[in-house]
Amino acid sequence: MKQLMLTVLLSLSLSLSAQQKQITLEDIWSNGTFRSESIASLRSMNNGYDYTVIEFNEGDSEIVQYEYKGMTKKGVVLTSGDDEIPDFSTYAFSEDESKILIGTKIRPIFRRSRIGVYYVYTSKAKSLVVVDSDPIQSPAFSPNGDKVAYVKDNNIYIFDIENNLRTQITSDGEKGKIINGLSDWVYEEEFSIVRAFEWNSSGSHIAYLKFNESEVPMFSMDIYGKDLYQYPYTFKYPKAGEKNAELSLHLFDVNQNSHAKVKLPEVDYIPRIKWMNEPELLTVQTLNRHQNHLKMFQVNTANNSADLFFEEKDDAYVDIHDNLTFLADDDFIWTSERDGFNHLYLYNSDGTLKRQITTGNWEVTAYYGYDSKRDRIFYQSTEQGSTQRHVYSINTKGKRKTLLTPESGTNSAQFSKQFYYFINTHHSANTPYQFTLHLARNGMQMMMLKDNKALKNRVANFEMTPKEFSTLRVGDHDLNMYMIKPLDFDASKTYPLLMFQYSGPGSQQVGDRWNGTNDYWHQMLAQQGYIIACVDGRGTGFKGRDFKKSTYLNLVKYETEDQIEAAKILSQRSYIDEERTGIWGWSFGGHMSTNAILKGNDTFEVAI
């Protein structure tokens, strides 16, 4: 009898231990149960065979050099373990890698801007010198590495490293009035730039933008810090329709210590400046306030002339990007939606179109660069479906296309200099992040760096159901959708429906990728008997120019209509309880969920 009882208890114990766990909020947000591993942010070295990373060793910060092949450690380049080297959190090499710019005491200002104290370490002399004893912004080596340009108190300075000499090259900078060499809040937020100055290839000139925000209205924002009471932070902030900062472009001749204002036609925005390979030639991109007409000017420093040589127009708006590479002869590679999808183009140095490089009803979603030795362009695209991402290479004639990452899901690459290797980050809805090393010429995998196998094993212990990807016909469009159902889903029963969306212009939520905390929360809700659905409506990205820009001048109208209509269509399914339908989102998605319940209160019972 005792043996029988023991057998029963053992069987029951094994049965209970084999049951899958239920996800808790603590698992998602506090216990780190689903935390994934990543690899360190690395920087390729000039030889293309090695890279460096910051590592922390017993409290010291170190720049450590590794070899791509085999990922073997070659040595420590710099360490704060040396008495004279302070702890640092960021670094940059000079072009010849003989000097290192290290950043200490870094603190954020806005979304992208930072301020800190910087030093230059010279490897051969093993010497360290402070760039400026005060906190500075956006330091940048000159091309030959003998100087550092930076911004302090809205003025541009040049630091001569060998002579330990600092020269102030602008003097009219003043908070709330004049900004030299840095973007204002609008440019940082809307055009994703902070540094607004650039060295030319010879180091003889610096091109910089000057923002005059004297007439821009002041805005006050309460900051809730560690103190009991909030405090006001005031800055210049133009609301819609109000006056923007006045903008001008200037050239500084380093050798002559002289300034010249570039004569440009009246412009509303200058979102990008970039020097060509010829050191006397600068390209300047301008936009009108409606942002539907981009012009590119070529500025000659010899005579300060500005000639229009390229234009891009759109009935809605032109997206600003950094996908511009000048070849040796100053022909250039550019991405554009001019044929209805984002593709690669090759232009002559005079701005005339030479050829379209990629074509098709799919989008180039990332441009990684150009290998001039092998005539290969590397890019990421949606060629295998708008929810997929794969990495390819192609030549400038649009021939010899090579798929480098065939595995389905989402692939993104980080290439070494010289384009010998790339590290691929692969993930999908069912596969956590995997990091692999590949040869760039053919995509051959050399080694697995991290596979997050431990996370995958942990996930397998929990109740989860795979996402079901499909499309939903809403009006004249097939909208991408995924659905998560309860593990014990029974089509003869009815379930409450919670829809998730973001819906912002050019965004995407329905992708074959590993999504992290939101997915675990959705899985937790599925455990409680909810069905989760996510639909990317009109205005979202990666399905062509017309689909993305259909919401132009009607923001939130079509997005809201699509979410309401999608909910109505889904509610017609026998297993959806149409009396229990909700919608949620964050940021723009929160704005959208509010609109959805206000305009669709006969469809949605709740909005978050």
PDB file of N, CA and C in Angstrom, residues 310-341:
ATOM      1  N   PHE A 310      20.653  69.310 -57.528  1.00  0.00           N
ATOM      2  CA  PHE A 310      19.820  68.127 -57.310  1.00  0.00           C
ATOM      3  C   PHE A 310      18.552  68.551 -56.581  1.00  0.00           C
ATOM      4  N   GLU A 311      17.401  67.931 -56.961  1.00  0.00           N
ATOM      5  CA  GLU A 311      16.133  68.223 -56.297  1.00  0.00           C
ATOM      6  C   GLU A 311      15.341  66.939 -56.085  1.00  0.00           C
ATOM      7  N   GLU A 312      14.543  66.934 -55.045  1.00  0.00           N
ATOM      8  CA  GLU A 312      13.643  65.824 -54.741  1.00  0.00           C
ATOM      9  C   GLU A 312      12.314  66.433 -54.303  1.00  0.00           C
ATOM     10  N   LYS A 313      11.229  66.068 -54.994  1.00  0.00           N
ATOM     11  CA  LYS A 313       9.911  66.607 -54.669  1.00  0.00           C
ATOM     12  C   LYS A 313       8.946  65.474 -54.347  1.00  0.00           C
ATOM     13  N   ASP A 314       7.947  65.794 -53.533  1.00  0.00           N
ATOM     14  CA  ASP A 314       6.913  64.822 -53.191  1.00  0.00           C
ATOM     15  C   ASP A 314       5.629  65.584 -52.903  1.00  0.00           C
ATOM     16  N   ASP A 315       4.496  65.024 -53.303  1.00  0.00           N
ATOM     17  CA  ASP A 315       3.221  65.692 -53.052  1.00  0.00           C
ATOM     18  C   ASP A 315       2.913  65.793 -51.560  1.00  0.00           C
ATOM     19  N   ALA A 316       3.513  64.919 -50.759  1.00  0.00           N
ATOM     20  CA  ALA A 316       3.278  64.948 -49.309  1.00  0.00           C
ATOM     21  C   ALA A 316       4.492  65.535 -48.593  1.00  0.00           C
ATOM     22  N   TYR A 317       5.531  64.729 -48.424  1.00  0.00           N
ATOM     23  CA  TYR A 317       6.748  65.207 -47.755  1.00  0.00           C
ATOM     24  C   TYR A 317       7.924  64.347 -48.192  1.00  0.00           C
ATOM     25  N   VAL A 318       9.115  64.907 -48.047  1.00  0.00           N
ATOM     26  CA  VAL A 318      10.352  64.201 -48.362  1.00  0.00           C
ATOM     27  C   VAL A 318      10.998  63.784 -47.047  1.00  0.00           C
ATOM     28  N   ASP A 319      11.269  62.494 -46.895  1.00  0.00           N
ATOM     29  CA  ASP A 319      11.948  62.016 -45.693  1.00  0.00           C
ATOM     30  C   ASP A 319      13.425  62.387 -45.742  1.00  0.00           C
ATOM     31  N   ILE A 320      13.939  62.883 -44.619  1.00  0.00           N
ATOM     32  CA  ILE A 320      15.360  63.199 -44.512  1.00  0.00           C
ATOM     33  C   ILE A 320      16.103  61.953 -44.032  1.00  0.00           C
ATOM     34  N   HIS A 321      17.239  61.674 -44.636  1.00  0.00           N
ATOM     35  CA  HIS A 321      18.024  60.496 -44.267  1.00  0.00           C
ATOM     36  C   HIS A 321      19.511  60.787 -44.452  1.00  0.00           C
ATOM     37  N   ASP A 322      20.333  59.826 -44.074  1.00  0.00           N
ATOM     38  CA  ASP A 322      21.786  59.946 -44.219  1.00  0.00           C
ATOM     39  C   ASP A 322      22.331  58.974 -45.254  1.00  0.00           C
ATOM     40  N   ASN A 323      21.481  58.506 -46.151  1.00  0.00           N
ATOM     41  CA  ASN A 323      21.888  57.528 -47.159  1.00  0.00           C
ATOM     42  C   ASN A 323      22.496  58.236 -48.364  1.00  0.00           C
ATOM     43  N   LEU A 324      23.643  58.833 -48.144  1.00  0.00           N
ATOM     44  CA  LEU A 324      24.351  59.576 -49.185  1.00  0.00           C
ATOM     45  C   LEU A 324      25.824  59.216 -49.124  1.00  0.00           C
ATOM     46  N   THR A 325      26.331  58.616 -50.196  1.00  0.00           N
ATOM     47  CA  THR A 325      27.747  58.252 -50.287  1.00  0.00           C
ATOM     48  C   THR A 325      28.325  58.815 -51.568  1.00  0.00           C
ATOM     49  N   PHE A 326      29.405  59.592 -51.437  1.00  0.00           N
ATOM     50  CA  PHE A 326      30.108  60.101 -52.609  1.00  0.00           C
ATOM     51  C   PHE A 326      31.206  59.118 -53.005  1.00  0.00           C
ATOM     52  N   LEU A 327      31.203  58.722 -54.274  1.00  0.00           N
ATOM     53  CA  LEU A 327      32.231  57.824 -54.783  1.00  0.00           C
ATOM     54  C   LEU A 327      33.498  58.624 -55.070  1.00  0.00           C
ATOM     55  N   ALA A 328      34.540  57.949 -55.526  1.00  0.00           N
ATOM     56  CA  ALA A 328      35.828  58.613 -55.738  1.00  0.00           C
ATOM     57  C   ALA A 328      35.720  59.792 -56.693  1.00  0.00           C
ATOM     58  N   ASP A 329      34.869  59.677 -57.712  1.00  0.00           N
ATOM     59  CA  ASP A 329      34.703  60.758 -58.689  1.00  0.00           C
ATOM     60  C   ASP A 329      33.562  61.698 -58.317  1.00  0.00           C
ATOM     61  N   ASP A 330      33.040  61.565 -57.091  1.00  0.00           N
ATOM     62  CA  ASP A 330      31.942  62.373 -56.553  1.00  0.00           C
ATOM     63  C   ASP A 330      30.590  62.091 -57.205  1.00  0.00           C
ATOM     64  N   ASP A 331      30.481  61.014 -58.025  1.00  0.00           N
ATOM     65  CA  ASP A 331      29.155  60.461 -58.267  1.00  0.00           C
ATOM     66  C   ASP A 331      28.618  60.042 -56.900  1.00  0.00           C
ATOM     67  N   PHE A 332      27.307  59.912 -56.757  1.00  0.00           N
ATOM     68  CA  PHE A 332      26.826  59.596 -55.414  1.00  0.00           C
ATOM     69  C   PHE A 332      25.660  58.616 -55.420  1.00  0.00           C
ATOM     70  N   ILE A 333      25.603  57.831 -54.336  1.00  0.00           N
ATOM     71  CA  ILE A 333      24.524  56.879 -54.072  1.00  0.00           C
ATOM     72  C   ILE A 333      23.519  57.567 -53.160  1.00  0.00           C
ATOM     73  N   TRP A 334      22.231  57.348 -53.442  1.00  0.00           N
ATOM     74  CA  TRP A 334      21.161  58.055 -52.734  1.00  0.00           C
ATOM     75  C   TRP A 334      19.946  57.135 -52.673  1.00  0.00           C
ATOM     76  N   THR A 335      19.136  57.251 -51.634  1.00  0.00           N
ATOM     77  CA  THR A 335      17.878  56.509 -51.589  1.00  0.00           C
ATOM     78  C   THR A 335      16.704  57.466 -51.758  1.00  0.00           C
ATOM     79  N   SER A 336      15.661  56.981 -52.431  1.00  0.00           N
ATOM     80  CA  SER A 336      14.513  57.830 -52.742  1.00  0.00           C
ATOM     81  C   SER A 336      13.262  56.983 -52.920  1.00  0.00           C
ATOM     82  N   GLU A 337      12.098  57.618 -52.698  1.00  0.00           N
ATOM     83  CA  GLU A 337      10.803  56.982 -52.936  1.00  0.00           C
ATOM     84  C   GLU A 337      10.201  57.438 -54.264  1.00  0.00           C
ATOM     85  N   ARG A 338      11.019  57.926 -55.150  1.00  0.00           N
ATOM     86  CA  ARG A 338      10.513  58.568 -56.364  1.00  0.00           C
ATOM     87  C   ARG A 338       9.689  57.630 -57.243  1.00  0.00           C
ATOM     88  N   ASP A 339       9.917  56.304 -57.174  1.00  0.00           N
ATOM     89  CA  ASP A 339       9.108  55.385 -57.989  1.00  0.00           C
ATOM     90  C   ASP A 339       7.980  54.739 -57.181  1.00  0.00           C
ATOM     91  N   GLY A 340       7.765  55.208 -55.958  1.00  0.00           N
ATOM     92  CA  GLY A 340       6.695  54.680 -55.119  1.00  0.00           C
ATOM     93  C   GLY A 340       7.171  53.773 -54.004  1.00  0.00           C
ATOM     94  N   PHE A 341       8.438  53.326 -54.075  1.00  0.00           N
ATOM     95  CA  PHE A 341       9.038  52.513 -53.024  1.00  0.00           C
ATOM     96  C   PHE A 341      10.452  53.031 -52.777  1.00  0.00           C
TER      97      PHE A 341
END
